[in-house]
Amino acid sequence: MKTILKIFPFALFLIIPFSLFAQYNYDGKELSPEIQSIIKKLAKDSTVYSSYIGIVGQESPTQKSLIELSKQDTSVLIKITNYFNPVIRCFAFRSLIEKGYKNFFPIIINHLQDTANVRLHYADVVMYQKAGDFFIDNAIVNYTNAVDYAMKNKVYMDSLQKCILDSIVIFTDNELEYLDQILYHNSFNENYYERINKLAVNNSYANVALAKYKREGDAKIIYDNFENIVIYNINNFSKSCLFEAISIFPDEIFWHKVKGYLLSSKKLDRSDKNFCKALFKYQNEEALQLIDSLVKVNEKEDYILHTFLAVLLYGLENSHDENLLQYKFYVAENYNVTTPEIFSEMTKLDSIRTNNFARVFFSRYEEFYYNFSNYNWIAKYGADRKLVKEIFLYLYAMEPDSTIILAERLLINNYNRLFFDDYLDGIRYIDDVRIKQILVNMLGQKRETNDEYYFIINAIVSYKDKSLVKLAEKNLKSNACLNKKNKYTIQNLLDYLWECERKIQKKEMGNVKNYFSID
């Protein structure tokens, strides 16, 4: 408690009235029949649903009842957040967020000890989460993590509230997943050191936080904390934490654990991404020999190629030792695959090999498309599009004319429906009147699917050039194929075009495939 007060003296007023006396046993007997009926419907499946579920996004069976609950008086909803059924507690808090209730933060603090497991059905994914984590998740940012169908939050924490929350979670004993998340991902100042050191004895994630201090002697502490783990029978969470800590603080004391894991592993899988990151941080002679044998392994016999390349890339891009450059080029040249970070490094260090790689990249794009698939899954969603963008810009800087010809070939002459939006998303960053003309002209031609018209519109709008939008409008109206369908198709495209033109002034584009939807 003294440590908390040292960091946030006013946190005492949050902790005492809520966390120390939290009771989750409200029975709701005095509630009106109407509210009790709503609660009964919400409790029916013992599941907290997102607003929409399933692959096609159909309305969830509790959505109407949740809307009705959100209309109830705020004071009633606050009481229901302590209801004996954890599913109803979660729905009540979600209703408060839906109402835009600004004083939600003390309620979250009140539920830091709420460890009841709740079944969640988000989109087409079913999972379990502690109620306390649900409360945090529903107010930590401006949307709720509902997998494919994210629910926007009308109110959410500011930076000060997040700092207070993190301090309280770390300095009080609790079993929330949120504690593990912040220990793994965040860095903390010296005021937290003693507490994190203490947590690290029994919490694998705390060892990651401890490693970030890089204090002399802490490597031995981290080593001892993991010493009882049988390295070849380690669970994925502890394994990920161990190797993440080592990658941050690659002391020699850990080397035999890294070496032993590689020698005892039958195959690398997705969960080994932090192992590769740790391995590539060591540059002793033995390490370099193991790295060489790993990178140049006969993957067709020993590995699933996509997974193998994903963890390999993840490890390589997180280490910048010059000894590894040869392997970054080796992977790029042999498998036509790299990452935006590695490609940036390649452009600065070896212009000839980088130029050769970039020149053939799109002729081997299908190979890249599949070889890169697992990397997006384990590391950074959208990295493939960023890489395509960077390669187009690199080629354009080297040879503008031939890059325009390449763009036209990929979008029109050698059209491939599967890769069309990938190419389009990279090409739109080239600010050249010839590219703009290609895009505008495509709106006057027949497309494989109507979706492609929307992708092209997004690319055109991204230039923020109203005269270009007017040309796009003209070509859409003159499109003979669209005119043969019905007037609504053209009108919908025109409405979308101008709506995007208005919104681009305030909202930057993510990518051409998933951009604006008209509210």
Coordinates of C-alpha atoms in Angstrom, one line a residue:
M1 CA 0.0 0.0 0.0
K2 CA 2.9 2.4 0.8
T3 CA 4.3 1.8 -2.6
I4 CA 1.0 2.6 -4.3
L5 CA 0.7 5.8 -2.4
K6 CA 4.2 6.7 -3.4
I7 CA 3.2 6.5 -7.0
F8 CA -0.4 7.6 -6.9
P9 CA -1.3 8.9 -3.4
F10 CA -4.9 9.4 -4.3
A11 CA -5.3 5.8 -5.3
L12 CA -6.1 5.0 -1.7
F13 CA -9.6 6.5 -2.3
L14 CA -10.1 4.1 -5.1
I15 CA -8.9 1.0 -3.4
I16 CA -10.5 1.1 0.0
P17 CA -14.2 1.8 -0.8
F18 CA -14.3 -0.7 -3.7
S19 CA -11.6 -3.5 -3.9
L20 CA -11.4 -4.3 -0.2
F21 CA -15.2 -4.7 0.3
A22 CA -16.2 -5.9 -3.1
Q23 CA -19.3 -8.2 -3.0
Y24 CA -20.7 -10.0 -6.0
N25 CA -23.9 -11.4 -4.4
Y26 CA -26.7 -9.0 -5.3
D27 CA -29.8 -11.0 -5.9
G28 CA -32.0 -8.3 -7.6
K29 CA -35.2 -9.3 -5.7
E30 CA -36.4 -5.6 -5.6
L31 CA -35.9 -5.1 -9.3
S32 CA -39.0 -4.5 -11.4
P33 CA -40.6 -7.5 -13.2
E34 CA -39.5 -5.9 -16.5
I35 CA -35.9 -5.8 -15.5
Q36 CA -36.0 -9.3 -14.1
S37 CA -37.5 -10.5 -17.4
I38 CA -34.6 -8.9 -19.3
I39 CA -32.1 -10.6 -16.9
K40 CA -33.7 -13.9 -17.4
K41 CA -33.4 -13.6 -21.2
L42 CA -29.7 -12.5 -21.0
A43 CA -28.9 -15.4 -18.6
K44 CA -30.6 -18.1 -20.8
D45 CA -27.5 -19.3 -22.7
S46 CA -25.0 -18.5 -19.8
T47 CA -23.0 -16.6 -22.5
V48 CA -22.0 -13.0 -23.2
Y49 CA -22.5 -12.4 -26.9
S50 CA -21.0 -9.6 -29.0
S51 CA -23.7 -7.6 -30.9
Y52 CA -23.3 -9.7 -34.0
I53 CA -22.1 -13.3 -34.3
G54 CA -21.3 -15.9 -36.9
I55 CA -19.4 -15.6 -40.2
V56 CA -22.1 -13.5 -41.8
G57 CA -22.6 -11.2 -38.8
Q58 CA -26.2 -12.0 -37.7
E59 CA -27.6 -10.3 -34.7
S60 CA -26.9 -12.1 -31.5
P61 CA -29.8 -13.7 -29.5
T62 CA -29.2 -11.3 -26.6
Q63 CA -28.8 -8.0 -28.6
K64 CA -32.4 -6.9 -28.2
S65 CA -32.3 -7.6 -24.5
L66 CA -29.0 -5.8 -24.1
I67 CA -30.5 -2.7 -25.7
E68 CA -33.5 -2.9 -23.3
L69 CA -31.1 -3.3 -20.4
S70 CA -29.1 -0.3 -21.5
K71 CA -32.3 1.9 -21.3
Q72 CA -32.7 1.2 -17.6
D73 CA -31.7 3.7 -14.9
T74 CA -28.0 4.1 -14.3
S75 CA -28.3 3.5 -10.6
V76 CA -30.0 0.2 -11.2
L77 CA -27.4 -0.9 -13.7
I78 CA -24.6 -0.1 -11.2
K79 CA -26.3 -2.4 -8.7
I80 CA -26.6 -5.2 -11.3
T81 CA -22.8 -5.1 -11.9
N82 CA -22.7 -6.9 -8.5
Y83 CA -25.3 -9.5 -9.5
F84 CA -24.6 -13.0 -8.3
N85 CA -24.5 -14.3 -11.9
P86 CA -21.2 -13.2 -13.6
V87 CA -22.8 -13.2 -17.1
I88 CA -25.3 -10.6 -15.9
R89 CA -22.6 -8.6 -14.2
C90 CA -20.8 -8.4 -17.5
F91 CA -24.0 -7.4 -19.5
A92 CA -24.8 -4.7 -16.9
F93 CA -21.3 -3.2 -17.3
R94 CA -21.6 -3.4 -21.0
S95 CA -24.9 -1.5 -20.7
L96 CA -23.3 1.3 -18.7
I97 CA -20.6 1.7 -21.4
E98 CA -23.4 1.7 -24.0
K99 CA -25.1 4.5 -22.1
G100 CA -21.9 6.5 -22.0
Y101 CA -21.7 6.4 -18.2
K102 CA -18.5 8.4 -17.4
N103 CA -17.9 7.3 -13.8
F104 CA -17.2 3.7 -14.8
F105 CA -13.7 3.5 -13.5
P106 CA -14.5 2.8 -9.8
I107 CA -16.7 -0.1 -11.0
I108 CA -13.7 -1.6 -12.8
I109 CA -11.6 -1.3 -9.6
N110 CA -14.4 -2.9 -7.7
H111 CA -14.1 -6.0 -10.0
L112 CA -10.3 -6.5 -9.9
Q113 CA -11.0 -9.6 -7.7
D114 CA -13.8 -10.8 -9.9
T115 CA -12.3 -14.0 -11.2
A116 CA -15.4 -15.9 -12.2
N117 CA -15.0 -17.4 -15.7
V118 CA -17.5 -16.2 -18.3
R119 CA -18.2 -17.8 -21.6
L120 CA -18.0 -15.3 -24.5
H121 CA -19.2 -15.7 -28.0
Y122 CA -17.6 -13.1 -30.2
A123 CA -18.2 -13.3 -34.0
D124 CA -17.6 -17.0 -34.7
V125 CA -15.2 -17.5 -31.8
V126 CA -16.1 -19.0 -28.4
M127 CA -13.7 -18.3 -25.5
Y128 CA -13.6 -17.8 -21.7
Q129 CA -12.6 -14.7 -19.8
K130 CA -12.5 -13.7 -16.1
A131 CA -15.3 -11.2 -15.4
G132 CA -12.7 -8.7 -14.1
D133 CA -10.9 -8.9 -17.4
F134 CA -14.1 -8.4 -19.2
F135 CA -14.8 -5.2 -17.3
I136 CA -11.3 -3.8 -18.2
D137 CA -11.5 -5.0 -21.8
N138 CA -14.8 -3.2 -22.3
A139 CA -13.4 0.2 -21.3
I140 CA -9.6 0.1 -21.9
V141 CA -9.8 1.6 -25.4
N142 CA -12.4 3.1 -27.7
Y143 CA -13.6 -0.3 -28.9
T144 CA -14.2 -3.7 -27.3
N145 CA -12.2 -6.7 -28.6
A146 CA -15.1 -8.6 -30.2
V147 CA -12.8 -10.3 -32.7
D148 CA -14.3 -9.6 -36.2
Y149 CA -17.2 -7.5 -35.0
A150 CA -15.6 -4.9 -32.7
M151 CA -18.1 -3.0 -30.5
K152 CA -17.4 0.8 -30.3
N153 CA -17.3 2.2 -26.8
K154 CA -18.9 5.5 -26.0
V155 CA -16.6 6.0 -23.0
Y156 CA -13.2 4.6 -22.2
M157 CA -10.2 5.1 -20.0
D158 CA -7.9 8.1 -20.4
S159 CA -4.1 7.7 -20.0
L160 CA -4.2 8.7 -16.3
Q161 CA -6.8 6.1 -15.5
K162 CA -4.7 3.4 -17.3
C163 CA -1.7 4.3 -15.2
I164 CA -3.7 4.1 -12.0
L165 CA -5.2 0.8 -13.1
D166 CA -1.8 -0.7 -14.0
S167 CA -0.4 0.3 -10.6
I168 CA -3.3 -1.1 -8.6
V169 CA -3.3 -4.4 -10.6
I170 CA 0.5 -4.8 -10.0
F171 CA 0.5 -3.9 -6.4
T172 CA -2.5 -5.9 -5.3
D173 CA -2.7 -9.7 -5.4
N174 CA -5.0 -10.7 -8.2
E175 CA -5.4 -13.4 -10.9
L176 CA -6.5 -11.4 -13.8
E177 CA -5.1 -12.0 -17.3
Y178 CA -4.6 -8.2 -17.5
L179 CA -1.8 -8.5 -15.0
D180 CA 0.0 -10.9 -17.3
Q181 CA -0.6 -8.7 -20.3
I182 CA 0.9 -5.5 -18.8
L183 CA 3.9 -7.4 -17.3
Y184 CA 4.7 -8.9 -20.7
H185 CA 4.1 -5.8 -22.9
N186 CA 4.8 -2.8 -20.7
S187 CA 8.0 -1.2 -19.3
F188 CA 8.0 0.1 -15.7
N189 CA 10.0 2.6 -13.8
E190 CA 12.2 2.0 -10.7
N191 CA 9.2 2.3 -8.3
Y192 CA 7.9 -1.0 -9.6
Y193 CA 11.2 -3.0 -9.5
E194 CA 10.8 -4.6 -6.1
R195 CA 7.2 -5.6 -6.7
I196 CA 8.0 -7.1 -10.1
N197 CA 11.0 -8.9 -8.7
K198 CA 8.7 -10.5 -6.1
L199 CA 6.0 -11.4 -8.7
A200 CA 8.6 -13.0 -10.9
V201 CA 9.1 -15.9 -8.5
N202 CA 5.7 -17.4 -9.4
N203 CA 4.7 -15.4 -12.5
S204 CA 6.4 -16.2 -15.8
Y205 CA 5.2 -12.9 -17.3
A206 CA 6.8 -10.9 -14.6
N207 CA 10.2 -12.2 -15.6
V208 CA 9.8 -10.5 -19.0
A209 CA 9.2 -7.2 -17.1
L210 CA 12.2 -7.9 -14.9
A211 CA 14.4 -8.5 -17.9
K212 CA 13.7 -5.0 -19.2
Y213 CA 15.6 -3.5 -16.3
K214 CA 18.7 -5.3 -17.4
R215 CA 20.3 -5.1 -14.0
E216 CA 23.4 -7.0 -13.1
G217 CA 22.5 -10.1 -11.2
D218 CA 18.9 -10.2 -12.5
A219 CA 19.8 -12.8 -15.2
K220 CA 20.6 -15.3 -12.4
I221 CA 17.3 -14.4 -10.7
I222 CA 15.4 -15.0 -13.9
Y223 CA 17.3 -18.2 -14.6
D224 CA 16.5 -19.5 -11.1
N225 CA 12.8 -18.7 -11.6
F226 CA 12.7 -20.8 -14.6
E227 CA 15.1 -23.5 -13.4
N228 CA 12.4 -25.9 -12.3
I229 CA 10.9 -25.9 -15.8
V230 CA 11.7 -29.0 -17.9
I231 CA 12.8 -27.3 -21.1
Y232 CA 11.4 -29.9 -23.5
N233 CA 8.1 -30.2 -21.6
I234 CA 7.5 -26.5 -21.1
N235 CA 4.0 -25.1 -21.6
N236 CA 3.6 -22.5 -24.4
F237 CA 3.0 -19.5 -22.1
S238 CA 6.0 -20.1 -19.9
K239 CA 8.1 -21.0 -22.9
S240 CA 7.1 -17.7 -24.6
C241 CA 7.9 -15.7 -21.5
L242 CA 11.3 -17.5 -20.9
F243 CA 12.5 -16.8 -24.5
E244 CA 11.1 -13.3 -24.6
A245 CA 13.0 -12.5 -21.4
I246 CA 16.2 -14.0 -22.9
S247 CA 15.8 -12.0 -26.1
I248 CA 15.6 -8.8 -24.0
F249 CA 18.4 -9.7 -21.7
P250 CA 20.6 -12.3 -23.6
D251 CA 23.0 -13.1 -20.8
E252 CA 25.4 -16.0 -21.3
I253 CA 23.8 -17.8 -18.4
F254 CA 20.8 -18.6 -20.6
W255 CA 22.8 -19.9 -23.6
H256 CA 22.6 -23.6 -22.7
K257 CA 18.8 -23.3 -22.4
V258 CA 18.5 -21.8 -25.8
K259 CA 20.9 -24.4 -27.3
G260 CA 19.2 -27.3 -25.5
Y261 CA 15.8 -26.3 -26.7
L262 CA 16.9 -26.2 -30.4
L263 CA 18.7 -29.5 -30.1
S264 CA 15.8 -31.3 -28.4
S265 CA 13.0 -29.8 -30.5
K266 CA 11.6 -32.0 -33.2
K267 CA 10.1 -29.1 -35.2
L268 CA 9.6 -25.4 -34.7
D269 CA 6.0 -24.2 -34.7
R270 CA 4.2 -20.9 -34.3
S271 CA 4.8 -20.9 -30.5
D272 CA 8.6 -20.8 -31.1
K273 CA 8.7 -17.3 -32.4
N274 CA 10.3 -15.9 -29.2
F275 CA 12.8 -18.8 -29.2
C276 CA 14.0 -17.7 -32.6
K277 CA 14.2 -14.1 -31.4
A278 CA 16.3 -15.2 -28.4
L279 CA 18.5 -17.5 -30.5
F280 CA 19.4 -14.7 -33.0
K281 CA 20.5 -12.5 -30.1
Y282 CA 23.6 -14.7 -29.5
Q283 CA 26.6 -14.3 -31.7
N284 CA 29.1 -16.7 -30.2
E285 CA 30.7 -19.3 -32.6
E286 CA 28.4 -22.1 -31.4
A287 CA 25.3 -19.9 -31.9
L288 CA 26.3 -19.0 -35.4
Q289 CA 26.8 -22.6 -36.3
L290 CA 23.3 -23.5 -35.0
I291 CA 21.8 -20.5 -36.7
D292 CA 23.4 -21.5 -40.0
S293 CA 22.1 -25.1 -39.7
L294 CA 18.6 -23.9 -38.8
V295 CA 18.2 -21.4 -41.6
K296 CA 19.6 -23.8 -44.2
V297 CA 17.7 -26.8 -43.0
N298 CA 15.9 -29.0 -45.6
E299 CA 12.6 -27.6 -44.6
K300 CA 10.7 -29.9 -47.0
E301 CA 11.7 -32.9 -44.9
D302 CA 11.6 -31.3 -41.5
Y303 CA 9.2 -28.4 -41.4
I304 CA 5.9 -27.1 -42.6
L305 CA 7.3 -24.3 -44.8
H306 CA 4.9 -21.5 -43.9
T307 CA 5.3 -21.9 -40.2
F308 CA 9.1 -22.4 -40.4
L309 CA 9.5 -19.2 -42.4
A310 CA 7.2 -17.2 -40.1
V311 CA 9.2 -17.9 -36.9
L312 CA 12.5 -17.5 -38.8
L313 CA 11.5 -14.1 -40.1
Y314 CA 10.3 -13.0 -36.7
G315 CA 13.6 -13.9 -35.2
L316 CA 15.7 -12.3 -37.9
E317 CA 13.8 -9.0 -38.0
N318 CA 14.2 -8.6 -34.2
S319 CA 18.0 -8.9 -34.4
H320 CA 20.2 -6.4 -36.1
D321 CA 23.6 -8.0 -35.8
E322 CA 25.6 -7.7 -39.1
N323 CA 26.4 -11.4 -38.9
L324 CA 22.7 -12.1 -39.6
L325 CA 22.5 -10.1 -42.8
Q326 CA 23.6 -13.0 -44.9
Y327 CA 20.6 -15.1 -43.6
K328 CA 18.1 -12.3 -44.3
F329 CA 19.2 -12.3 -47.9
Y330 CA 19.3 -16.1 -48.0
V331 CA 15.6 -16.3 -46.9
A332 CA 14.6 -13.5 -49.3
E333 CA 16.3 -15.0 -52.3
N334 CA 15.4 -18.6 -51.7
Y335 CA 11.8 -18.2 -50.7
N336 CA 10.9 -14.8 -52.1
V337 CA 9.8 -13.7 -48.6
T338 CA 10.9 -11.0 -46.2
T339 CA 9.4 -8.4 -43.9
P340 CA 9.1 -4.6 -44.2
E341 CA 11.7 -4.2 -41.4
I342 CA 14.2 -6.6 -43.0
F343 CA 13.6 -5.1 -46.5
S344 CA 14.4 -1.6 -45.1
E345 CA 17.6 -3.0 -43.7
M346 CA 18.4 -4.7 -47.0
T347 CA 18.0 -1.4 -49.0
K348 CA 20.6 0.3 -46.8
L349 CA 23.2 -2.5 -46.9
D350 CA 23.4 -4.2 -50.2
S351 CA 21.9 -2.4 -53.2
I352 CA 22.7 -5.0 -55.8
R353 CA 21.1 -8.0 -54.0
T354 CA 18.2 -5.9 -52.9
N355 CA 17.6 -4.6 -56.4
N356 CA 17.7 -8.2 -57.8
F357 CA 15.2 -9.3 -55.1
A358 CA 12.8 -6.4 -55.8
R359 CA 13.0 -7.0 -59.5
V360 CA 11.8 -10.6 -59.4
F361 CA 9.5 -10.2 -56.3
F362 CA 6.2 -9.7 -58.2
S363 CA 7.0 -12.5 -60.8
R364 CA 7.1 -14.8 -57.7
Y365 CA 4.3 -13.2 -55.8
E366 CA 2.2 -16.3 -55.4
E367 CA 5.2 -17.9 -53.7
F368 CA 5.4 -14.9 -51.4
Y369 CA 1.7 -14.9 -50.7
Y370 CA 1.7 -18.4 -49.3
N371 CA 5.1 -18.4 -47.7
F372 CA 4.2 -15.2 -45.8
S373 CA 0.8 -16.4 -44.6
N374 CA 1.8 -17.6 -41.1
Y375 CA 3.9 -14.5 -40.4
N376 CA 0.9 -12.2 -40.4
W377 CA -0.7 -14.7 -38.0
I378 CA 2.1 -14.6 -35.4
A379 CA 3.5 -11.1 -35.8
K380 CA 1.9 -8.1 -37.6
Y381 CA -1.4 -8.2 -39.4
G382 CA -1.0 -6.2 -42.7
A383 CA 2.8 -6.5 -42.9
D384 CA 2.3 -8.1 -46.4
R385 CA 0.6 -5.0 -47.7
K386 CA 3.3 -2.8 -46.2
L387 CA 6.0 -4.8 -47.8
V388 CA 4.3 -4.6 -51.2
K389 CA 4.1 -0.8 -50.8
E390 CA 7.8 -0.5 -49.9
I391 CA 8.9 -2.6 -52.8
F392 CA 6.8 -0.6 -55.3
L393 CA 8.2 2.7 -53.9
Y394 CA 11.7 1.3 -54.0
L395 CA 11.3 0.2 -57.6
Y396 CA 9.8 3.5 -58.6
A397 CA 12.7 5.4 -57.0
M398 CA 15.1 3.3 -59.1
E399 CA 13.3 3.1 -62.4
P400 CA 10.0 5.2 -62.6
D401 CA 9.1 4.3 -66.2
S402 CA 9.5 0.5 -65.9
T403 CA 7.6 0.6 -62.5
I404 CA 4.6 2.2 -64.3
I405 CA 4.7 -0.5 -66.9
L406 CA 4.9 -3.1 -64.1
A407 CA 1.9 -1.6 -62.3
E408 CA -0.2 -1.7 -65.5
R409 CA 0.8 -5.3 -66.2
L410 CA -0.1 -6.4 -62.7
L411 CA -3.4 -4.6 -62.5
I412 CA -4.6 -5.1 -66.1
N413 CA -2.6 -7.3 -68.5
N414 CA -1.7 -10.1 -66.1
Y415 CA -4.8 -9.5 -63.8
N416 CA -5.1 -12.0 -60.9
R417 CA -8.2 -11.6 -58.8
L418 CA -6.6 -13.1 -55.7
F419 CA -3.8 -10.5 -55.7
F420 CA -5.5 -7.5 -57.2
D421 CA -6.2 -5.6 -54.0
D422 CA -2.7 -6.4 -52.7
Y423 CA -1.1 -4.8 -55.8
L424 CA -3.6 -1.9 -55.8
D425 CA -2.9 -1.1 -52.2
G426 CA 0.8 -0.8 -52.9
I427 CA 0.6 1.0 -56.2
R428 CA -1.7 3.8 -54.8
Y429 CA 1.4 5.2 -52.9
I430 CA 3.1 6.1 -56.2
D431 CA 2.3 9.7 -56.8
D432 CA 2.5 9.7 -60.6
V433 CA -0.1 11.0 -63.1
R434 CA 0.2 7.9 -65.1
I435 CA -0.8 5.7 -62.2
K436 CA -3.7 7.9 -61.5
Q437 CA -4.8 7.6 -65.1
I438 CA -4.6 3.8 -64.9
L439 CA -6.8 3.8 -61.8
V440 CA -9.4 6.2 -63.3
N441 CA -9.6 4.3 -66.6
M442 CA -10.3 1.0 -64.7
L443 CA -13.5 2.5 -63.4
G444 CA -14.8 2.7 -67.0
Q445 CA -14.1 -1.0 -67.7
K446 CA -15.8 -4.2 -66.7
R447 CA -14.5 -5.6 -63.4
E448 CA -14.5 -9.3 -62.3
T449 CA -16.6 -8.3 -59.2
N450 CA -18.4 -5.2 -58.0
D451 CA -16.1 -5.2 -55.0
E452 CA -13.2 -4.2 -57.2
Y453 CA -14.9 -1.0 -58.1
Y454 CA -14.9 -0.1 -54.4
F455 CA -11.2 -1.0 -54.1
I456 CA -10.3 1.2 -57.0
I457 CA -12.4 4.1 -55.6
N458 CA -10.6 3.8 -52.3
A459 CA -7.2 3.9 -54.1
I460 CA -8.3 7.0 -56.1
V461 CA -9.7 8.8 -53.0
S462 CA -6.5 8.2 -51.1
Y463 CA -4.7 10.8 -53.3
K464 CA -7.0 13.5 -51.8
D465 CA -7.4 15.1 -55.2
K466 CA -10.9 16.3 -55.9
S467 CA -10.3 16.7 -59.6
L468 CA -9.3 13.0 -59.7
V469 CA -12.6 12.1 -58.0
K470 CA -14.5 14.0 -60.6
L471 CA -12.8 12.0 -63.3
A472 CA -13.7 8.8 -61.5
E473 CA -17.3 9.9 -61.3
K474 CA -17.3 10.6 -65.1
N475 CA -15.9 7.2 -65.9
L476 CA -18.4 5.4 -63.6
K477 CA -21.3 7.1 -65.3
S478 CA -20.0 6.1 -68.7
N479 CA -19.2 2.5 -67.8
A480 CA -21.3 0.4 -70.3
C481 CA -21.1 -2.7 -68.2
L482 CA -22.6 -1.0 -65.2
N483 CA -25.2 0.7 -67.2
K484 CA -26.5 -2.7 -68.4
K485 CA -27.1 -3.8 -64.8
N486 CA -29.2 -1.3 -63.0
K487 CA -29.1 2.4 -61.9
Y488 CA -28.8 1.4 -58.3
T489 CA -25.4 -0.2 -58.8
I490 CA -24.0 3.0 -60.3
Q491 CA -25.7 5.2 -57.8
N492 CA -24.3 3.2 -54.9
L493 CA -20.8 3.5 -56.3
L494 CA -21.2 7.2 -56.8
D495 CA -22.6 7.7 -53.3
Y496 CA -19.7 5.7 -51.9
L497 CA -17.2 7.7 -54.0
W498 CA -18.3 11.1 -52.7
E499 CA -18.8 9.8 -49.1
C500 CA -15.2 8.6 -49.2
E501 CA -14.0 11.9 -50.6
R502 CA -15.6 13.7 -47.7
K503 CA -14.3 11.3 -45.1
I504 CA -10.7 11.2 -46.3
Q505 CA -10.3 14.7 -45.0
K506 CA -10.7 13.4 -41.4
K507 CA -9.9 9.6 -41.5
E508 CA -6.8 8.1 -43.1
M509 CA -7.1 5.0 -45.1
G510 CA -6.1 1.6 -43.7
N511 CA -6.2 -0.4 -46.9
V512 CA -8.2 -0.5 -50.1
K513 CA -10.1 -3.6 -49.1
N514 CA -11.3 -2.5 -45.7
Y515 CA -11.9 1.2 -45.7
F516 CA -15.1 3.3 -45.5
S517 CA -18.6 2.1 -45.0
I518 CA -21.4 4.6 -45.3
D519 CA -23.0 5.1 -41.9

